[in-house]
CSV table of C-alpha atoms in Angstrom, one decimal:
chain,number,residue,atom,x,y,z
A,214,MET,CA,143.0,100.4,119.8
A,215,ILE,CA,141.3,101.1,116.5
A,216,CYS,CA,138.3,102.6,118.3
A,217,LYS,CA,140.6,105.0,120.1
A,218,ALA,CA,142.2,106.0,116.9
A,219,ILE,CA,138.8,106.7,115.3
A,220,GLN,CA,137.7,108.6,118.4
A,221,LYS,CA,140.8,110.8,118.2
A,222,LEU,CA,139.9,111.7,114.6
A,223,ILE,CA,136.4,112.5,115.7
A,224,ASP,CA,137.7,114.7,118.5
A,225,TYR,CA,139.9,116.5,115.9
A,226,GLY,CA,136.8,117.1,113.8
A,227,ILE,CA,135.0,118.7,116.7
A,228,LYS,CA,137.9,120.9,117.7
A,229,THR,CA,138.3,122.2,114.1
A,230,ASN,CA,134.6,122.8,113.8
A,231,LEU,CA,134.3,120.4,110.9
A,232,ILE,CA,131.5,118.5,112.9
A,233,THR,CA,129.5,119.1,116.0
A,234,ALA,CA,128.6,116.8,118.9
A,235,GLU,CA,125.3,116.0,117.2
A,236,ASP,CA,127.2,114.5,114.3
A,237,ILE,CA,129.3,112.0,116.3
A,238,TYR,CA,127.3,108.9,115.8
A,239,VAL,CA,126.9,109.3,112.0
A,240,VAL,CA,130.6,110.2,111.6
A,241,ARG,CA,131.7,107.3,113.8
A,242,ASN,CA,129.6,104.8,111.8
A,243,ARG,CA,131.1,106.2,108.5
A,244,PHE,CA,134.6,105.6,109.9
A,245,MET,CA,133.7,102.1,111.1
A,246,ASP,CA,132.4,101.2,107.7
A,247,ALA,CA,135.4,102.6,105.9
A,248,LEU,CA,137.7,100.6,108.2
A,249,SER,CA,135.6,97.4,108.3
A,250,VAL,CA,135.1,97.7,112.1
A,251,SER,CA,132.0,95.9,113.3
A,252,ASP,CA,132.1,96.5,117.0
A,253,TRP,CA,132.6,99.6,119.0
A,254,GLU,CA,134.3,100.0,122.4
A,255,ASP,CA,133.4,103.2,124.2
A,256,CYS,CA,136.6,105.2,124.9
A,257,SER,CA,137.8,108.7,125.1
A,258,ALA,CA,140.6,110.1,123.0
A,259,ASP,CA,142.0,113.6,123.0
A,260,SER,CA,143.7,114.7,119.7
A,261,GLY,CA,145.7,117.2,121.8
A,262,GLU,CA,148.4,118.9,119.8
A,263,GLU,CA,148.9,116.1,117.3
A,264,SER,CA,148.9,117.1,113.7
A,265,ILE,CA,146.3,115.7,111.3
A,266,ASP,CA,149.1,113.5,109.7
A,267,GLU,CA,149.9,112.0,113.2
A,268,ILE,CA,146.2,111.4,113.8
A,269,LEU,CA,145.6,109.7,110.5
A,270,ALA,CA,148.8,107.5,110.5
A,271,PRO,CA,147.5,104.7,112.8
A,272,LEU,CA,144.2,104.5,110.8
A,273,ILE,CA,146.1,104.1,107.5
A,274,ASP,CA,148.4,101.5,109.1
A,275,TYR,CA,145.3,99.6,110.3
A,276,ALA,CA,143.8,99.7,106.8
A,277,CYS,CA,147.1,98.3,105.4
A,278,ASN,CA,147.5,95.6,108.0
A,279,LYS,CA,143.9,94.4,107.6
A,280,GLY,CA,144.2,94.3,103.8
A,281,ILE,CA,141.6,97.1,103.2
A,282,ILE,CA,144.2,98.8,101.0
A,283,ASN,CA,147.6,97.9,99.6
A,284,ASP,CA,150.5,99.5,101.4
A,285,THR,CA,151.7,101.9,98.8
A,286,ALA,CA,152.1,105.7,98.9
A,287,GLY,CA,149.4,106.2,96.4
A,288,ASN,CA,146.9,104.0,98.2
A,289,ARG,CA,147.7,105.6,101.5
A,290,ASP,CA,146.9,109.1,100.1
A,291,LEU,CA,143.7,107.9,98.5
A,292,PHE,CA,142.6,106.4,101.8
A,293,ASP,CA,143.5,109.2,104.1
A,294,THR,CA,141.6,111.6,101.8
A,295,LYS,CA,138.6,109.3,101.9
A,296,LEU,CA,138.6,109.4,105.7
A,297,MET,CA,138.9,113.2,105.7
A,298,GLY,CA,136.1,113.4,103.2
A,299,LEU,CA,133.8,111.8,105.9
A,300,LEU,CA,134.4,114.9,108.0
A,301,MET,CA,133.6,117.3,105.2
A,302,PRO,CA,130.6,119.6,105.4
A,303,MET,CA,128.5,119.9,102.3
A,304,PRO,CA,129.6,122.5,99.7
A,305,ARG,CA,126.6,124.7,100.4
A,306,GLU,CA,127.8,125.0,104.1
A,307,VAL,CA,131.4,125.8,103.2
A,308,ILE,CA,130.3,128.4,100.6
A,309,ALA,CA,127.9,130.0,103.1
A,310,ASP,CA,130.6,130.3,105.7
A,311,PHE,CA,133.0,131.9,103.2
A,312,GLU,CA,130.4,134.4,102.0
A,313,ALA,CA,129.4,135.3,105.6
A,314,ARG,CA,133.0,136.0,106.4
A,315,TYR,CA,133.5,137.9,103.1
A,316,GLU,CA,130.8,140.3,104.4
A,317,GLU,CA,133.2,141.1,107.2
A,318,SER,CA,136.2,141.5,104.9
A,319,PRO,CA,137.9,139.6,102.0
A,320,GLU,CA,140.9,139.0,104.3
A,321,CYS,CA,138.6,137.4,106.9
A,322,ALA,CA,137.1,135.1,104.2
A,323,THR,CA,140.4,133.9,102.7
A,324,TYR,CA,142.0,133.5,106.1
A,325,TRP,CA,139.1,131.2,107.2
A,326,TYR,CA,139.0,129.3,103.9
A,327,TYR,CA,142.8,128.6,104.0
A,328,ARG,CA,142.7,127.4,107.6
A,329,PHE,CA,139.7,125.2,106.7
A,330,SER,CA,141.6,123.8,103.7
A,331,LYS,CA,144.5,122.9,106.1
A,332,ASP,CA,142.1,121.5,108.7
A,333,VAL,CA,140.6,119.0,106.2
A,334,ASN,CA,144.1,118.2,105.0
A,335,TYR,CA,143.5,119.3,101.4
A,336,VAL,CA,146.4,121.7,101.9
A,337,ARG,CA,149.0,119.3,103.1
A,338,ALA,CA,150.6,121.5,105.7
A,339,GLY,CA,152.6,118.7,107.2
A,340,ARG,CA,154.2,117.9,103.9
A,341,ILE,CA,154.7,121.5,102.9
A,342,ALA,CA,156.7,122.0,106.1
A,343,LYS,CA,159.3,119.5,104.8
A,344,ASP,CA,160.3,121.8,101.9
A,345,LEU,CA,163.7,123.4,102.4
A,346,LYS,CA,163.6,127.2,102.2
A,347,TRP,CA,166.0,130.1,102.4
A,348,THR,CA,166.6,133.5,100.7
A,349,TYR,CA,169.3,135.0,98.5
A,350,ASP,CA,170.0,138.7,98.5
A,351,CYS,CA,171.0,140.3,95.2
A,352,GLU,CA,170.8,143.6,93.4
A,353,TYR,CA,167.2,142.8,92.4
A,354,GLY,CA,166.0,142.1,95.9
A,355,ARG,CA,165.6,139.1,98.1
A,356,LEU,CA,164.9,135.9,96.1
A,357,ASP,CA,163.2,133.0,97.7
A,358,ILE,CA,164.7,129.5,97.2
A,359,THR,CA,162.7,126.4,97.8
A,360,ILE,CA,163.6,122.7,97.3
A,361,ASN,CA,160.3,120.9,96.9
A,362,ARG,CA,160.1,117.9,99.2
A,363,SER,CA,156.3,118.0,99.8
A,364,LYS,CA,155.0,116.2,96.8
A,365,PRO,CA,155.4,112.4,97.4
A,366,GLU,CA,157.6,110.4,95.1
A,367,LYS,CA,155.8,107.9,92.9
A,368,ASP,CA,155.8,104.4,94.2
A,369,PRO,CA,156.7,101.9,91.3
A,370,ARG,CA,153.7,99.8,92.4
A,371,ASP,CA,151.4,102.7,91.9
A,372,ILE,CA,152.9,103.5,88.5
A,373,ALA,CA,152.3,99.9,87.5
A,374,ALA,CA,148.7,99.9,88.8
A,375,ALA,CA,148.0,103.1,86.9
A,376,GLY,CA,149.4,101.6,83.7
A,377,ALA,CA,147.2,98.5,84.1
A,378,ASN,CA,144.0,100.4,84.8
A,379,LYS,CA,141.6,101.5,82.0
A,380,SER,CA,142.1,105.1,81.2
A,381,SER,CA,139.3,107.5,82.2
A,382,SER,CA,138.5,111.0,81.0
A,383,TYR,CA,136.5,112.0,84.1
A,384,PRO,CA,137.5,114.4,85.5
A,385,LYS,CA,139.2,115.7,82.3
A,386,CYS,CA,142.1,117.1,84.3
A,387,GLN,CA,143.1,117.9,87.9
A,388,LEU,CA,141.7,121.4,87.6
A,389,CYS,CA,138.2,120.6,86.6
A,390,ILE,CA,135.3,121.5,89.0
A,391,GLU,CA,134.2,117.8,88.9
A,392,ASN,CA,137.2,117.0,91.1
A,393,ALA,CA,135.3,118.2,94.2
A,394,GLY,CA,134.4,115.0,96.2
A,395,PHE,CA,136.0,112.7,93.6
A,396,ALA,CA,137.3,109.4,95.1
A,397,GLY,CA,140.4,109.3,92.9
A,398,HIS,CA,142.3,106.2,91.6
A,399,SER,CA,145.8,105.1,90.8
A,400,SER,CA,146.3,107.8,88.2
A,401,HIS,CA,144.2,110.6,89.7
A,402,PRO,CA,144.4,112.0,93.2
A,403,ALA,CA,141.4,111.8,95.6
A,404,ARG,CA,139.6,115.0,96.2
A,405,GLN,CA,136.9,114.1,98.8
A,406,ASN,CA,138.3,116.9,101.0
A,407,LEU,CA,138.1,119.6,98.3
A,408,CYS,CA,135.4,122.3,98.2
A,409,PRO,CA,136.0,125.1,95.7
A,410,ILE,CA,134.4,128.5,96.3
A,411,PRO,CA,132.4,129.8,93.3
A,412,ILE,CA,133.4,133.3,92.0
A,413,THR,CA,132.4,135.3,89.0
A,414,VAL,CA,135.1,136.4,86.6
A,415,SER,CA,134.2,138.6,83.6
A,416,GLY,CA,130.7,137.2,83.8
A,417,GLU,CA,131.9,133.6,83.7
A,418,LYS,CA,131.6,130.9,86.3
A,419,TRP,CA,135.0,130.4,88.0
A,420,ALA,CA,136.1,128.9,91.3
A,421,LEU,CA,138.7,129.4,93.9
A,422,GLN,CA,140.7,126.8,95.9
A,423,TYR,CA,144.1,126.5,97.4
A,424,SER,CA,147.1,124.5,96.1
A,425,PRO,CA,147.5,121.3,98.1
A,426,TYR,CA,151.3,121.8,97.9
A,427,GLY,CA,151.6,125.6,98.1
A,428,TYR,CA,154.9,127.4,97.8
A,429,TYR,CA,153.9,130.5,99.7
A,430,ASN,CA,151.2,131.9,102.0
A,431,GLU,CA,147.6,131.2,100.8
A,432,HIS,CA,148.8,129.9,97.5
A,433,CYS,CA,145.5,129.8,95.6
A,434,ILE,CA,144.3,128.7,92.2
A,435,ALA,CA,141.4,130.4,90.4
A,436,PHE,CA,140.0,128.4,87.6
A,437,ASN,CA,137.3,128.4,84.9
A,438,THR,CA,134.6,125.9,85.7
A,439,ALA,CA,134.6,125.1,82.0
A,440,HIS,CA,137.4,122.9,80.7
A,441,VAL,CA,138.9,125.4,78.2
A,442,PRO,CA,142.6,125.9,77.4
A,443,MET,CA,144.9,128.5,78.7
A,444,LYS,CA,144.9,131.6,76.5
A,445,ILE,CA,146.7,134.9,76.9
A,446,ASP,CA,144.5,137.4,75.0
A,447,SER,CA,142.7,140.7,75.3
A,448,ALA,CA,140.3,139.2,77.8
A,449,VAL,CA,142.8,137.9,80.3
A,450,PHE,CA,143.7,141.2,81.8
A,451,GLY,CA,140.1,142.0,82.7
A,452,LYS,CA,139.8,138.6,84.3
A,453,LEU,CA,142.9,139.2,86.5
A,454,PHE,CA,141.6,142.7,87.5
A,455,ASP,CA,138.2,141.2,88.4
A,456,ILE,CA,139.9,138.8,90.8
A,457,VAL,CA,142.1,141.4,92.5
A,458,GLU,CA,139.1,143.7,92.8
A,459,TYR,CA,137.2,140.8,94.6
A,460,LEU,CA,140.3,139.9,96.6
A,461,PRO,CA,142.3,143.1,96.9
A,462,HIS,CA,144.8,141.7,99.3
A,463,TYR,CA,145.9,139.0,96.8
A,464,PHE,CA,148.1,139.1,93.7
A,465,ILE,CA,146.9,137.0,90.8
A,466,GLY,CA,148.9,135.9,87.8
A,467,SER,CA,148.7,133.6,84.8
A,468,ASN,CA,151.3,131.3,83.4
A,469,ALA,CA,152.2,132.0,79.7
A,470,ASP,CA,150.2,130.1,77.2
A,471,LEU,CA,153.0,128.5,75.1
A,472,PRO,CA,155.1,125.4,75.8
A,473,ILE,CA,158.5,125.8,77.5
A,474,VAL,CA,157.5,129.2,79.0
A,475,GLY,CA,154.0,128.1,80.1
A,476,GLY,CA,152.6,126.2,83.0
A,477,SER,CA,152.3,122.5,83.5
A,478,ILE,CA,148.6,122.4,82.7
A,479,LEU,CA,147.9,124.4,79.5
A,480,SER,CA,144.7,122.5,78.8
A,481,HIS,CA,142.6,124.3,81.5
A,482,GLU,CA,142.3,128.0,82.0
A,483,HIS,CA,143.5,129.0,85.5
A,484,PHE,CA,145.5,131.5,87.4
A,485,GLN,CA,147.6,131.4,90.6
A,486,GLY,CA,147.7,133.9,93.3
A,487,GLY,CA,147.8,134.4,97.0
A,488,ARG,CA,148.9,136.6,99.9
A,489,TYR,CA,152.6,136.9,99.5
A,490,THR,CA,155.0,139.6,98.4
A,491,PHE,CA,157.6,138.5,95.9
A,492,ALA,CA,160.8,140.2,95.1
A,493,MET,CA,159.6,141.4,91.7
A,494,GLU,CA,156.7,143.3,93.3
A,495,THR,CA,159.1,145.3,95.4
A,496,SER,CA,161.5,146.0,92.5
A,497,PRO,CA,161.3,149.6,91.3
A,498,ILE,CA,160.7,151.0,87.8
A,499,GLU,CA,164.1,152.0,86.5
A,500,THR,CA,163.0,153.6,83.2
A,501,GLU,CA,159.7,155.5,82.9
A,502,ILE,CA,158.0,155.1,79.6
A,503,GLU,CA,154.8,156.4,77.9
A,504,ILE,CA,152.4,154.1,76.0
A,505,ASP,CA,150.8,155.8,73.0
A,506,GLY,CA,147.2,156.6,73.6
A,507,PHE,CA,147.1,155.8,77.4
A,508,THR,CA,147.6,159.0,79.3
A,509,THR,CA,146.0,157.6,82.4
A,510,VAL,CA,148.4,154.7,82.7
A,511,ARG,CA,151.8,155.1,84.3
A,512,ALA,CA,154.3,152.7,82.7
A,513,GLY,CA,157.9,151.7,83.1
A,514,ILE,CA,160.6,149.0,82.7
A,515,VAL,CA,161.2,147.2,86.0
A,516,LYS,CA,164.6,146.6,87.4
A,517,TRP,CA,164.4,142.8,87.2
A,518,PRO,CA,166.5,140.0,85.7
A,519,MET,CA,163.7,139.2,83.3
A,520,SER,CA,162.1,141.7,80.9
A,521,VAL,CA,159.1,143.4,82.7
A,522,ILE,CA,156.9,146.3,81.8
A,523,ARG,CA,154.8,147.6,84.7
A,524,LEU,CA,151.5,149.4,84.2
A,525,ILE,CA,149.7,151.3,86.9
A,526,SER,CA,146.3,153.0,86.8
A,527,GLU,CA,143.1,153.5,88.8
A,528,ASP,CA,141.1,152.9,85.6
A,529,LYS,CA,141.1,149.1,85.0
A,530,GLN,CA,139.5,149.4,81.6
A,531,ALA,CA,142.2,151.7,80.4
A,532,LEU,CA,144.8,149.4,82.0
A,533,SER,CA,143.4,146.3,80.3
A,534,ALA,CA,143.4,148.1,76.9
A,535,CYS,CA,147.0,149.3,77.5
A,536,ALA,CA,148.2,145.8,78.4
A,537,ASP,CA,146.5,144.4,75.4
A,538,SER,CA,148.1,146.9,73.1
A,539,ILE,CA,151.5,145.8,74.4
A,540,LEU,CA,150.6,142.1,74.1
A,541,THR,CA,149.5,142.6,70.5
A,542,ALA,CA,152.6,144.4,69.6
A,543,TRP,CA,154.8,141.8,71.3
A,544,ARG,CA,153.0,138.9,69.6
A,545,GLY,CA,154.1,140.2,66.3
A,546,TYR,CA,157.5,141.6,67.2
A,547,SER,CA,160.8,140.4,65.8
A,548,ASP,CA,164.3,141.7,66.2
A,549,PRO,CA,166.8,139.4,64.6
A,550,GLU,CA,169.7,141.4,66.1
A,551,ALA,CA,168.4,140.5,69.6
A,552,MET,CA,167.4,136.9,68.6
A,553,ILE,CA,163.7,137.7,69.0
A,554,PHE,CA,161.5,136.1,66.4
A,555,ALA,CA,157.7,136.3,66.6
A,556,GLU,CA,157.4,133.0,64.7
A,557,THR,CA,159.4,130.5,62.8
A,558,ASP,CA,157.8,128.3,60.1
A,559,GLY,CA,154.4,129.4,61.4
A,560,THR,CA,155.0,128.5,65.0
A,561,PRO,CA,154.4,131.5,67.3
A,562,HIS,CA,157.0,132.3,70.0
A,563,ASN,CA,156.1,135.5,71.8
A,564,THR,CA,153.7,135.7,74.7
A,565,VAL,CA,153.6,137.3,78.2
A,566,THR,CA,153.3,136.2,81.8
A,567,PRO,CA,150.9,138.7,83.3
A,568,ILE,CA,150.6,139.4,87.1
A,569,ALA,CA,148.0,141.8,88.6
A,570,ARG,CA,147.6,143.2,92.1
A,571,ARG,CA,146.2,146.3,93.9
A,572,SER,CA,148.2,149.2,95.3
A,573,GLY,CA,145.8,151.4,97.2
A,574,GLU,CA,143.1,152.5,94.7
A,575,SER,CA,145.3,151.6,91.7
A,576,PHE,CA,145.5,148.4,89.8
A,577,VAL,CA,149.0,147.2,88.9
A,578,CYS,CA,149.9,144.9,86.0
A,579,ASP,CA,153.4,143.5,85.4
A,580,LEU,CA,153.9,142.1,81.9
A,581,VAL,CA,156.8,139.7,81.7
A,582,LEU,CA,157.8,139.3,78.0
A,583,ARG,CA,158.4,135.7,77.1
A,584,ASN,CA,159.7,133.8,74.0
A,585,ASN,CA,160.0,130.0,73.6
A,586,LEU,CA,162.3,129.9,70.6
A,587,THR,CA,164.6,126.9,70.4
A,588,THR,CA,167.9,126.5,68.6
A,589,ASP,CA,170.2,123.6,67.8
A,590,ASP,CA,172.5,124.4,70.7
A,591,ARG,CA,169.6,125.3,73.1
A,592,PRO,CA,166.9,122.7,72.2
A,593,LEU,CA,165.1,123.3,75.5
A,594,GLY,CA,164.7,127.0,74.8
A,595,LEU,CA,167.0,129.9,74.1
A,596,TYR,CA,165.3,131.8,77.0
A,597,HIS,CA,165.5,128.9,79.3
A,598,PRO,CA,168.2,127.9,81.9
A,599,ALA,CA,171.5,127.4,80.2
A,600,PRO,CA,172.8,123.8,80.1
A,601,GLU,CA,175.6,124.6,82.7
A,602,LEU,CA,172.8,125.4,85.2
A,603,HIS,CA,170.8,122.2,84.7
A,604,HIS,CA,172.5,120.5,87.6
A,605,ILE,CA,170.4,122.9,89.7
A,606,LYS,CA,167.4,123.9,87.6
A,607,LYS,CA,166.5,122.3,84.3
A,608,GLU,CA,162.7,122.7,84.5
A,609,ASN,CA,160.6,125.4,82.8
A,610,ILE,CA,160.5,128.8,84.4
A,611,GLY,CA,156.8,129.5,85.2
A,612,LEU,CA,154.9,132.2,87.0
A,613,ILE,CA,156.2,131.5,90.5
A,614,GLU,CA,159.9,131.5,89.4
A,615,VAL,CA,159.3,134.6,87.2
A,616,MET,CA,158.3,136.6,90.4
A,617,GLY,CA,161.4,135.5,92.2
A,618,LEU,CA,160.7,132.2,94.0
A,619,ALA,CA,162.9,129.2,92.9
A,620,VAL,CA,161.1,125.9,92.9
A,621,LEU,CA,164.0,123.4,92.8
A,622,PRO,CA,163.7,119.6,92.3
A,623,SER,CA,163.5,117.3,95.3
A,624,ARG,CA,166.7,115.5,94.3
A,625,LEU,CA,168.7,118.5,95.5
A,626,ALA,CA,167.6,117.9,99.1
A,627,THR,CA,169.9,114.9,99.3
A,628,GLU,CA,172.4,116.0,96.7
A,629,MET,CA,173.3,119.2,98.6
A,630,VAL,CA,173.9,117.2,101.8
A,631,GLU,CA,176.1,114.7,100.0
A,632,LEU,CA,177.8,117.5,98.2
A,633,GLU,CA,178.6,119.4,101.4
A,634,GLU,CA,180.2,116.3,103.0
A,635,SER,CA,182.1,115.4,99.8
A,636,LEU,CA,183.6,118.9,99.6
A,637,LEU,CA,184.6,118.9,103.3
A,638,ARG,CA,186.4,115.5,102.7
A,639,GLY,CA,188.0,116.8,99.5
A,640,ASP,CA,186.4,114.0,97.4
A,641,ASN,CA,186.7,113.9,93.6
A,642,LEU,CA,183.1,114.6,92.6
A,643,ARG,CA,183.7,113.3,89.1
A,644,GLU,CA,184.0,109.8,90.5
A,645,ASN,CA,180.6,110.0,92.2
A,646,PRO,CA,177.7,109.4,89.7
A,647,ALA,CA,175.3,111.1,92.0
A,648,LEU,CA,177.3,114.4,92.2
A,649,GLU,CA,179.2,114.4,89.0
A,650,SER,CA,176.8,116.9,87.4
A,651,HIS,CA,177.8,119.4,90.1
A,652,ALA,CA,181.5,119.0,89.7
A,653,ASP,CA,182.4,122.1,87.5
A,654,TRP,CA,180.2,124.4,89.7
A,655,ALA,CA,181.4,123.0,93.0
A,656,GLU,CA,185.1,123.4,91.9
A,657,GLN,CA,184.4,127.0,91.2
A,658,VAL,CA,182.6,127.4,94.5
A,659,MET,CA,185.7,126.1,96.3
A,660,ARG,CA,188.0,128.5,94.4
A,661,ASP,CA,185.7,131.4,95.3
A,662,HIS,CA,185.5,130.3,99.0
A,663,PRO,CA,188.9,129.3,100.4
A,664,GLU,CA,187.3,129.8,103.9
A,665,PHE,CA,184.9,126.8,103.2
A,666,ASN,CA,184.6,124.7,106.4
A,667,ARG,CA,182.1,122.7,108.4
A,668,GLU,CA,180.7,125.8,110.2
A,669,ASN,CA,180.0,127.8,107.0
A,670,ALA,CA,179.6,125.1,104.4
A,671,ARG,CA,175.8,125.0,104.3
A,672,ALA,CA,175.5,128.8,104.1
A,673,ILE,CA,178.0,129.0,101.3
A,674,ILE,CA,176.2,126.2,99.3
A,675,GLU,CA,172.8,127.8,99.8
A,676,ASN,CA,174.2,131.2,98.7
A,677,GLU,CA,175.7,129.7,95.6
A,678,VAL,CA,172.5,128.0,94.7
A,679,GLY,CA,170.8,131.3,95.0
A,680,GLU,CA,173.4,132.8,92.6
A,681,VAL,CA,172.5,130.0,90.2
A,682,PHE,CA,168.8,130.9,90.4
A,683,LEU,CA,169.6,134.5,89.6
A,684,LYS,CA,171.5,133.3,86.5
A,685,VAL,CA,168.4,131.2,85.6
A,686,LEU,CA,166.2,134.3,85.7
A,687,LEU,CA,168.8,136.3,83.6
A,688,ASP,CA,168.8,133.5,81.1
A,689,ALA,CA,165.0,133.6,80.9
A,690,GLY,CA,165.0,137.3,80.2
A,691,VAL,CA,164.4,138.0,76.5
A,692,PHE,CA,166.3,141.3,76.7
A,693,LYS,CA,169.5,140.9,78.6
A,694,ARG,CA,170.7,143.2,81.4
A,695,THR,CA,173.5,144.5,79.2
A,696,PRO,CA,173.8,147.8,77.4
A,697,GLU,CA,173.0,146.0,74.2
A,698,GLY,CA,170.0,144.2,75.8
A,699,LYS,CA,168.6,147.4,77.3
A,700,ALA,CA,168.9,149.1,73.9
A,701,ALA,CA,167.0,146.2,72.3
A,702,PHE,CA,164.3,146.5,75.0
A,703,MET,CA,163.9,150.2,74.1
A,704,ARG,CA,163.6,149.3,70.4
A,705,PHE,CA,160.5,147.3,71.3
A,706,VAL,CA,159.2,150.0,73.6
A,707,ASN,CA,159.4,152.4,70.7
A,708,THR,CA,156.9,150.3,68.8
A,709,VAL,CA,154.2,151.1,71.5
A,710,GLY,CA,155.4,154.3,73.0
A,711,LYS,CA,158.6,156.0,74.1
A,712,GLU,CA,160.9,156.7,77.0
A,713,LYS,CA,159.5,159.4,79.2
């Protein structure tokens, strides 16, 4: 039985061109060693249409049953990555394949590399497919809503093991280049199936890889091979434009560099990008503006829930300088009437979330103005989801949400199902600890939808969740979508230019 399971994985490796027939004996012996199998029974096994998760499952079960690994979610992930690592080509081979395809076209190269990353199970396509996804149409376009179910929940036994283990600083973080081939442990994921592609960004050594739990097509990460912190400065725009020049079919953006409005890993410089069109990209400029000293740059305020200035030019040097002039002005800008403070007690608050892409021969840069000010009644951030929205979204609003894709917590996958049934039964949600946080919102939903029934319940709930996400984005906007907010936005614009 185990020999047949091993053979099926070998067959998968051949079909996906990870190995060739000449590699079979070496790969078989590696698998036998990893699984403590001493004898081999000749057999044939066709992987057929089975997914890589289905092929790996009996091998992981065998390792658990034989005591090779403890049966926890963390150990299973470590071991299945170890097995996939035994199918991995050497980095020089992967890089050579990418570069050969890049000579055909950048699209050909990234299409191949993304498929390769799924074939080796670094991109966990089977888990990503478990995410719940739908869209919400509003005046700003079509927002994407995702409930994240792909990242595995932490097993308490894995948490305990991580706490008992001696801490290690290698690799320094999960974005470091040293992760490639790393075996992992209880507090750091295995990466034997990771092979980043080297790229050059502003003369520096960077690398490209895909997110193992991507939220959209070809969700990539570009990162500095040096462990240096995130920083939004004059150099960041040239870096973004270098990448979209190299991969003109991708967008690329950076999380902001301050807590609350920044990304989850501020200690390592990196960007996120991919081959996907977000609602913000398709939103038009609603107010044309001119930026002083930059006649070759078209500029305007974007019709979007958050506060966005769009810059467009074929001259990427001029575009970088223009973006930097706006960043510099925003860093030091305060408007007490609009509750904008550049700093309080020496703590800076203003930054931007920059996103770059190509449009024909032009470079496009969207600058999303951010501020991480906190107040006594909004301790998580004044420009953060309001407390009454926390039952749906309490987490920080990062790059992906800024562009119009909600990444909602996994708890909602079960809560929305329970909520639907409870509303259909007419339950008192305030008596249910699991659903109590949704009570005020749900009661308003029922008042707004007297037609609520079993046939339309799910669609109504999904639409109302989309409405909450729109409110989240409006909350995150530093200048509100009101006459007063638009006037305040123009006050800032007037420090760098004027309305056209």
